[in-house]
Coordinates of C-alpha atoms in Angstrom, one line a residue:
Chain A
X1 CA -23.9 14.5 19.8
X2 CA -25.6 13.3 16.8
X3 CA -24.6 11.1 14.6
X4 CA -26.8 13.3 11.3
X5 CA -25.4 16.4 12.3
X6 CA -21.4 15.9 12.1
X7 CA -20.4 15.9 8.3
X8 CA -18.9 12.6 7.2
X9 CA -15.4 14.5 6.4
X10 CA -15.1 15.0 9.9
X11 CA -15.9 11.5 10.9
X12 CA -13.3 10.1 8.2
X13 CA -10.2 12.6 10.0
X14 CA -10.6 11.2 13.7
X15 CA -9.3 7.7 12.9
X16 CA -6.6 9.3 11.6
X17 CA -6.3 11.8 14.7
X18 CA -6.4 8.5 16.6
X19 CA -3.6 6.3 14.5
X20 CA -1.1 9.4 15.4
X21 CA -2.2 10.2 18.8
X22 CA -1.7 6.3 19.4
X23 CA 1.6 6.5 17.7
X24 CA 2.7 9.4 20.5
X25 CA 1.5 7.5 23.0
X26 CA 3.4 4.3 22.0
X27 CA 7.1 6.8 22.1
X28 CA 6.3 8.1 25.8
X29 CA 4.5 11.1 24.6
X30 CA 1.2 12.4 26.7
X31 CA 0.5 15.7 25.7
X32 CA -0.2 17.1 22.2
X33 CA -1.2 20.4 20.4
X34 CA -3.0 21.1 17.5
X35 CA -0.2 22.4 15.9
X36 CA 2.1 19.5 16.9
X37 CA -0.7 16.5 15.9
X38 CA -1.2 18.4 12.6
X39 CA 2.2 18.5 11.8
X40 CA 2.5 14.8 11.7
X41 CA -1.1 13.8 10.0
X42 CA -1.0 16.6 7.3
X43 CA -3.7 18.6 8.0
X44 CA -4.0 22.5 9.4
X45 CA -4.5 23.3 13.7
X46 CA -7.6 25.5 12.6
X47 CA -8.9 21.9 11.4
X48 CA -7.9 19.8 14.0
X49 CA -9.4 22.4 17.0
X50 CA -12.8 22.7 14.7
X51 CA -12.8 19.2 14.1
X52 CA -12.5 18.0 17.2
X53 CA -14.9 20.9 19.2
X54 CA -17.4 19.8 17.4
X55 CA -17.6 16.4 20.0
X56 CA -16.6 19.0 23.1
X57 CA -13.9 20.9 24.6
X58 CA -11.3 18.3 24.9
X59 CA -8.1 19.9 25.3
X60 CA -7.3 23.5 27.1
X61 CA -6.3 26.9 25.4
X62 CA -2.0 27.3 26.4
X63 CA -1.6 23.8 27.8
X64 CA -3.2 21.5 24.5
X65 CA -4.3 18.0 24.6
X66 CA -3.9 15.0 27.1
X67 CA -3.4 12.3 24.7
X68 CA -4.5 9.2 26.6
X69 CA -7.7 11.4 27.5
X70 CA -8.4 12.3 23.5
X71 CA -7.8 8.8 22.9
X72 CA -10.6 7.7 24.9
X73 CA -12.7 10.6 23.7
X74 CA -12.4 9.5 20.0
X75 CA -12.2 5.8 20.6
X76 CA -15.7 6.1 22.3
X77 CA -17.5 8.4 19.3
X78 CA -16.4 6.2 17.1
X79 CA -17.8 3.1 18.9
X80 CA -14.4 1.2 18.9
X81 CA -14.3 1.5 22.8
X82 CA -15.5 -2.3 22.1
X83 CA -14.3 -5.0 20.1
X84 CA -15.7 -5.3 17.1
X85 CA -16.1 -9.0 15.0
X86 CA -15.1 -8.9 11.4
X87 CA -15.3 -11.7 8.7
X88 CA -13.5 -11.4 6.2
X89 CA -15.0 -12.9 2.4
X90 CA -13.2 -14.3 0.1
X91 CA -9.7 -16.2 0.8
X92 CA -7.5 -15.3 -2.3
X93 CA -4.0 -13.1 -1.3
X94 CA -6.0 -10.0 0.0
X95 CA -8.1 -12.3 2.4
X96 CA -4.8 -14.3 3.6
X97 CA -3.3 -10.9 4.0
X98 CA -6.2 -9.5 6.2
X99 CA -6.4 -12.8 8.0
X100 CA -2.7 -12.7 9.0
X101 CA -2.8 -8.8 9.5
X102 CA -1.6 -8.1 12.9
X103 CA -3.2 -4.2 12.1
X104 CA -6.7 -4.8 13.9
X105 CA -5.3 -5.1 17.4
X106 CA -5.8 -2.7 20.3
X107 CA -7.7 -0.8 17.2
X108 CA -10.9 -1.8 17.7
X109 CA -11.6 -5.2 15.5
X110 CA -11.1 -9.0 15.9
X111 CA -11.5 -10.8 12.9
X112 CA -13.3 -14.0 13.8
X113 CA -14.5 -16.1 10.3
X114 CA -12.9 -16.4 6.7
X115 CA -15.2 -17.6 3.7
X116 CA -14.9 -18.4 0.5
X117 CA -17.1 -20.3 -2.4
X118 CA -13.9 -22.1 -4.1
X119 CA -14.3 -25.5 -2.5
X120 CA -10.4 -26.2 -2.7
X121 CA -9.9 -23.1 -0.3
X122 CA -12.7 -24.4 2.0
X123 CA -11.4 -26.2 5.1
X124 CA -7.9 -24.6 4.6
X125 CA -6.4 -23.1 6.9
X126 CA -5.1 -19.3 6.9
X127 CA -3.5 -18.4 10.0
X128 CA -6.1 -19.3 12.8
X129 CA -8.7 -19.8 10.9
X130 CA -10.7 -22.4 8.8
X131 CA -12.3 -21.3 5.5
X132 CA -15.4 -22.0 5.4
X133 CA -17.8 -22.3 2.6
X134 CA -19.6 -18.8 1.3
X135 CA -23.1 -20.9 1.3
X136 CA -22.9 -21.3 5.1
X137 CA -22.3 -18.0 5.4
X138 CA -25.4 -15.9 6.1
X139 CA -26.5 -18.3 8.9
X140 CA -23.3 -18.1 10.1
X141 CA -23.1 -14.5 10.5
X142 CA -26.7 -14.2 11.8
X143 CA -25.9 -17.2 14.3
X144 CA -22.7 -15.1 15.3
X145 CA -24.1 -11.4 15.0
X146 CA -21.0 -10.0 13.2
X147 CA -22.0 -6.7 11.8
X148 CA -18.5 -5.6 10.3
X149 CA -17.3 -7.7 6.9
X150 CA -14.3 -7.1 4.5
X151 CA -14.8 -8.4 1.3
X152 CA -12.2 -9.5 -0.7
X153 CA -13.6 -11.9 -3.5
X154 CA -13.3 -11.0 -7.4
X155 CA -15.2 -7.5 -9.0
X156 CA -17.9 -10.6 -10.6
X157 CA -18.5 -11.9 -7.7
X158 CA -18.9 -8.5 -5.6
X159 CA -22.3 -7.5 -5.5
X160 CA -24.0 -11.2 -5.4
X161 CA -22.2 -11.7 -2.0
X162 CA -23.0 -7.8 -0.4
X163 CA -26.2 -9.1 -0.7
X164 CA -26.1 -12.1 0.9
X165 CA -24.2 -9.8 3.7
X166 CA -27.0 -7.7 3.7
X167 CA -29.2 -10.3 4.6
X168 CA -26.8 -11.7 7.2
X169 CA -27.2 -8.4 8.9
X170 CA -24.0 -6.7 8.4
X171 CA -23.9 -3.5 8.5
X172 CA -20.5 -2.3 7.6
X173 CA -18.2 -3.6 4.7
X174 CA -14.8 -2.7 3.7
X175 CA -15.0 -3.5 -0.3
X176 CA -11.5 -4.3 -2.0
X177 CA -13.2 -5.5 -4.9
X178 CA -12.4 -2.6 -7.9
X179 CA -16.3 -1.9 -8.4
X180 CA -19.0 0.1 -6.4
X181 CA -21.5 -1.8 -4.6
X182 CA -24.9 -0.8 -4.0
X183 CA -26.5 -1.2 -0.9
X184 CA -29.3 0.0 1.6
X185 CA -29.4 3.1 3.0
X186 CA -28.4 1.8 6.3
X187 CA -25.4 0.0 5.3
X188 CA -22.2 1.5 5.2
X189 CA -19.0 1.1 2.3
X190 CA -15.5 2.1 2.3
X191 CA -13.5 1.0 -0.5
X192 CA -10.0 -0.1 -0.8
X193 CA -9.1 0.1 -4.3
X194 CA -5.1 0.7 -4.6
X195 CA -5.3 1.5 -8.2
X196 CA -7.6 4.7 -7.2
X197 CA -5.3 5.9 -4.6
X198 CA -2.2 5.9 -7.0
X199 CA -4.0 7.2 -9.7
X200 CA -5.0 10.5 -7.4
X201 CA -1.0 10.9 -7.0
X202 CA -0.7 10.6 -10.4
X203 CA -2.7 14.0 -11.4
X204 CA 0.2 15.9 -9.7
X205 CA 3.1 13.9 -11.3
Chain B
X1 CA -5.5 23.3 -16.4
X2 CA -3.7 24.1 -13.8
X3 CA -2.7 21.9 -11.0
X4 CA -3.0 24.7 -8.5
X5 CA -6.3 25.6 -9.6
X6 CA -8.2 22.4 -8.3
X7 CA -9.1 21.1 -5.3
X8 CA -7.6 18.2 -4.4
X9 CA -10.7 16.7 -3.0
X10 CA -12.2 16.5 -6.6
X11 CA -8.9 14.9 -8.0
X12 CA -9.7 12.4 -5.8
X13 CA -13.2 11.8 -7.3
X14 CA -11.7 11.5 -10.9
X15 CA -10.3 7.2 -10.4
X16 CA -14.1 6.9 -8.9
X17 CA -15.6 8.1 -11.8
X18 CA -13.1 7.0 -13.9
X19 CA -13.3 3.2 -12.7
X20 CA -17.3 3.4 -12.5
X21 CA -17.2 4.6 -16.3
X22 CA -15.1 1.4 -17.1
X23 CA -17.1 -1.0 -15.9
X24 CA -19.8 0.5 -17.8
X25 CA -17.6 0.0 -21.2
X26 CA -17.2 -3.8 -19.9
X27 CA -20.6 -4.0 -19.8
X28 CA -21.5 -2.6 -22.7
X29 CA -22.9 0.2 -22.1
X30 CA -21.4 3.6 -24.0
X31 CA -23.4 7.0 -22.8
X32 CA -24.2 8.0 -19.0
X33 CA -25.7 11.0 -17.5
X34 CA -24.5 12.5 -14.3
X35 CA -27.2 11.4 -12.9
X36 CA -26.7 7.5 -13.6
X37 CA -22.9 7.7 -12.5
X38 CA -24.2 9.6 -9.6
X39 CA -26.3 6.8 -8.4
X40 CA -23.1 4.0 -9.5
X41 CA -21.1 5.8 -6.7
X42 CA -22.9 7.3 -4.3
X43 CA -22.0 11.2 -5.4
X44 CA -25.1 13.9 -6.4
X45 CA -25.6 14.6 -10.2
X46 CA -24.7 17.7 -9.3
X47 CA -21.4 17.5 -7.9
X48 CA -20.1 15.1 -10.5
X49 CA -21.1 17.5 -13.1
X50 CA -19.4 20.7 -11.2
X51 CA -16.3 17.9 -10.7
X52 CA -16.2 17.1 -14.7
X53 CA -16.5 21.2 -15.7
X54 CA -13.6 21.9 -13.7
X55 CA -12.0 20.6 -16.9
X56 CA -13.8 21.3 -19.6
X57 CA -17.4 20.3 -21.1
X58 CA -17.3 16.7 -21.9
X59 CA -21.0 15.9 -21.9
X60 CA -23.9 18.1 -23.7
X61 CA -26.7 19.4 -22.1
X62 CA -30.1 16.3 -22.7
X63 CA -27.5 14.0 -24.2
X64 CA -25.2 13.6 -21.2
X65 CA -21.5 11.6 -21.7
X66 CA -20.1 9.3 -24.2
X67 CA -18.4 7.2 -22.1
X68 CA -15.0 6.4 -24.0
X69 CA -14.8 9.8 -24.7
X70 CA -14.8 10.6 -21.1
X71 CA -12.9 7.8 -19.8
X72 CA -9.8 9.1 -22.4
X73 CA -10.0 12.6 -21.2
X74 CA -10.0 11.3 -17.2
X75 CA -6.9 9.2 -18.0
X76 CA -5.3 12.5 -19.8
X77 CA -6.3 14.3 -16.6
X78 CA -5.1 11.7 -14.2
X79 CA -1.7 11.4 -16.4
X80 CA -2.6 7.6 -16.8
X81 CA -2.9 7.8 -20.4
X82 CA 0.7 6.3 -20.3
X83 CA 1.9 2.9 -17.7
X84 CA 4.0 3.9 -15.0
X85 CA 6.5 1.6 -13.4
X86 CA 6.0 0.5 -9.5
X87 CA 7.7 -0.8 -7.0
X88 CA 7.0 -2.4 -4.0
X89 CA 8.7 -2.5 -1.0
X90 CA 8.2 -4.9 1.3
X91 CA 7.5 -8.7 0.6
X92 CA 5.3 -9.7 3.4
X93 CA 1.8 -10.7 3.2
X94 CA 1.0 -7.5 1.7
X95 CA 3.4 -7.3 -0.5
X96 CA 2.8 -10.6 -1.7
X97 CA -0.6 -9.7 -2.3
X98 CA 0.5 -6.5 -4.4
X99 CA 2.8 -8.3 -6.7
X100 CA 0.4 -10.6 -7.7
X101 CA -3.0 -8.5 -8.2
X102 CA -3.9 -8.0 -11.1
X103 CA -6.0 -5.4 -10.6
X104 CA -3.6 -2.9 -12.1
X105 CA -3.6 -4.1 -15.4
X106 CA -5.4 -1.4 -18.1
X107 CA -5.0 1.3 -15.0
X108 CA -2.2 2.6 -15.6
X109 CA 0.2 0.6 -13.7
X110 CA 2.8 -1.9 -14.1
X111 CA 5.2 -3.2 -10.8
X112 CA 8.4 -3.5 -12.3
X113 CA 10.4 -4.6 -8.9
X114 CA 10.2 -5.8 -5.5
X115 CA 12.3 -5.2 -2.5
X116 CA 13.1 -6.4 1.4
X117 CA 15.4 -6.0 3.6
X118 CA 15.0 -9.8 5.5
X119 CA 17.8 -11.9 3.9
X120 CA 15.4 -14.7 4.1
X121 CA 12.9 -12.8 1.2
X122 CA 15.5 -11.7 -0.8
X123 CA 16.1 -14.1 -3.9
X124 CA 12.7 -15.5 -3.4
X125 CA 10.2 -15.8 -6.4
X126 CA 6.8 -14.1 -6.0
X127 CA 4.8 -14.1 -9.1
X128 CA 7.1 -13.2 -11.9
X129 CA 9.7 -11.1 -9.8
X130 CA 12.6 -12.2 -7.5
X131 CA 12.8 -10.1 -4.3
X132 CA 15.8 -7.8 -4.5
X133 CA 17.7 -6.3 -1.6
X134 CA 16.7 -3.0 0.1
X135 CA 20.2 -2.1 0.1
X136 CA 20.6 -2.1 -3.5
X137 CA 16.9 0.0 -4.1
X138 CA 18.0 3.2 -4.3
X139 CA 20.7 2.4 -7.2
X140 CA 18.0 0.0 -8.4
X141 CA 14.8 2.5 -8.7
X142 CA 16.8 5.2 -10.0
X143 CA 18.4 3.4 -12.7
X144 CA 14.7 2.7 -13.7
X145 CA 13.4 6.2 -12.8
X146 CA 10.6 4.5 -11.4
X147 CA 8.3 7.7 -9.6
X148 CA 5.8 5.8 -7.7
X149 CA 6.1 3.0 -5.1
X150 CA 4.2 0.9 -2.7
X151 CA 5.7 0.7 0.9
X152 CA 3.8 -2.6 2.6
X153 CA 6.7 -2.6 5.2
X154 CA 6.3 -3.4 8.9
X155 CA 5.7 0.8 10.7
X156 CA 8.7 0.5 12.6
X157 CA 10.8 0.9 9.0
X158 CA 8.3 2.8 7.4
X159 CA 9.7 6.4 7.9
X160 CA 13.1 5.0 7.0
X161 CA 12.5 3.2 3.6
X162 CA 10.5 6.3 2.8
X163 CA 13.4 8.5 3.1
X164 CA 15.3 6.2 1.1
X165 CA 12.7 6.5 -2.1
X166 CA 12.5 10.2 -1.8
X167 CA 16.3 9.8 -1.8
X168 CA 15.9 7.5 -4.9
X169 CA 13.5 10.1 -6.1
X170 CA 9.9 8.4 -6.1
X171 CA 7.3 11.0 -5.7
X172 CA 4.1 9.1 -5.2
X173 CA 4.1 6.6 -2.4
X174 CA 1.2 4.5 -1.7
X175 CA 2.0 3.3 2.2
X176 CA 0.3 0.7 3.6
X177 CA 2.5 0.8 7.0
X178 CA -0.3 2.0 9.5
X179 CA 2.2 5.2 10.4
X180 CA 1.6 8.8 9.2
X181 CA 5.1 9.6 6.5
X182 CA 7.2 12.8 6.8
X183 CA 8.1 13.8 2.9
X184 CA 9.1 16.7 1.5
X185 CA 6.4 19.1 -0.7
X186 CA 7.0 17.2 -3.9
X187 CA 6.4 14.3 -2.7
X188 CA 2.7 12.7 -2.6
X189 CA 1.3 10.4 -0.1
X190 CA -2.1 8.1 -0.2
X191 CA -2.4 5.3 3.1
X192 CA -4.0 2.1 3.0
X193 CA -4.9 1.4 6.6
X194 CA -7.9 -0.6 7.3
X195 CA -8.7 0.2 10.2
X196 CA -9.2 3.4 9.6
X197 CA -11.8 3.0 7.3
X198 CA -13.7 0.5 9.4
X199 CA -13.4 3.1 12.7
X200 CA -14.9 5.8 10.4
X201 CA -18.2 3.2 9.4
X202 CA -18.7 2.0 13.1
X203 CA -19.7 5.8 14.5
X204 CA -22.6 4.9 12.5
X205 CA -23.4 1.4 13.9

């Protein structure tokens, strides 16, 4: 398996393979087909079986998928067969929301630090965390080796503090600021921008 | 134009574009080139210009794109050239979070209501709207012929409030449950979930 070979499309389905697989397995479910797991994640068989043989041959022609043995199979290519620490930047109503989130469990991430620069957030207290101030932050990270960050600060501020995760190390940030960021080659973005998403629907409206 | 015609993957390049080319405007800056929006988001000159044609020819061969020019015709495109009305369902973190961003504004939505179903929510202010009951939502969105709708309720209710707006008849829901929705065909779907997007960047890690 390399990681320059599989197209990034590909990569971006098998979180979603997981979320429903994870779903069947919560309602008693242990086997799956392709047709059956396409049917509730939207997307063809043909694309499922070519999507996921490009990792192996993890199910069986007639009988389909074990589900609990797919799960591990995805959860370990996409490296979430660990737990992953995540701090989360900026402490406005996105940042108490991601704080509070009970989402990240048993999926792969543990957030373990909240920042912010506004000094009447500092020392507050969101759920169980402490805010702490954005200017302890680098060595903070560094000290810690958190690799995963979520930023949630205003579009302004954005880019001065992707740098300063940059230099922290991190090498993986989920950007809900409404702006692109620019970063090094070995850094990785996803955006969450709600206004994008609706505005996709929209077209077909 | 025809909404047949065109892929939906490049539909959903148009609000990247589209919110790169604003910030440009903010900043002052009124002509672009494939090429320099290419390097704002991450996409190939190339593709963004074989995206734009799909519609027309907005930009001239040397001279490239004047901006406000092209940010009107994406809005026309995206049907955001007008503000549609929102609601949100569900008034916890999330939802809180939703009713108060502001990130909408001058994109083409407006949240008109919010709803829950937890007696407790319901009456309570959250930035300028009172939570309303769930039980009164279907009278109460289509009495407003509101079309699009956030769901930010917990996943076990998810498929349930959903068939109530397609019921009320919303045909763009933008669900941030962390649950794959059955709609019918005419209804759209975007998800918010993020883990997913962090599992897809830490395969790379």
């Amino acid at each position: 398996m390399n990681a320059n070979k599989i197209p990034d499309i590909i990569i971006g389905r098998l979180p979603i393979y997981l979320r429903a697989l994870q779903r069947m397995t919560d309602k008693g479910i242990h086997t799956t087909s392709s047709q059956e797991l396409g049917e509730r994640v939207g997307i063809s068989a043909a694309q499922i079986r070519k999507d996921i043989s490009q990792f192996g041959e993890f199910g069986k022609q007639g009988t389909g998928y074990r589900i609990p043995f797919l799960i591990d199979k995805l959860r370990e290519i996409l490296q979430i067969d660990r737990i992953w620490d995540v701090a989360v930047v900026g402490a406005g109503d996105v940042g108490h929301a991601l704080a509070r989130y009970q989402g990240f469990v048993n999926r792969g991430f543990r957030i373990v630090m909240v920042f912010d620069s506004d000094q009447s957030k500092v020392g507050q207290q969101i759920g169980e965390f402490v805010v702490q101030d954005t200017s302890d932050m680098i060595e903070a990270i560094q000290k810690a080796g958190v690799k995963v960050a979520m930023l949630s600060v205003p579009a302004s501020a954005a880019q001065d503090v992707t740098d300063m995760l940059v230099k922290a190390g991190v090498k993986a940030i989920l950007n809900y600021a409404p702006i692109s960021l620019t970063v090094p080659d070995d850094v990785r973005v996803q955006h969450i921008d709600p206004a994008t998403h609706l505005q996709r629907m929209t077209y077909y409206l």
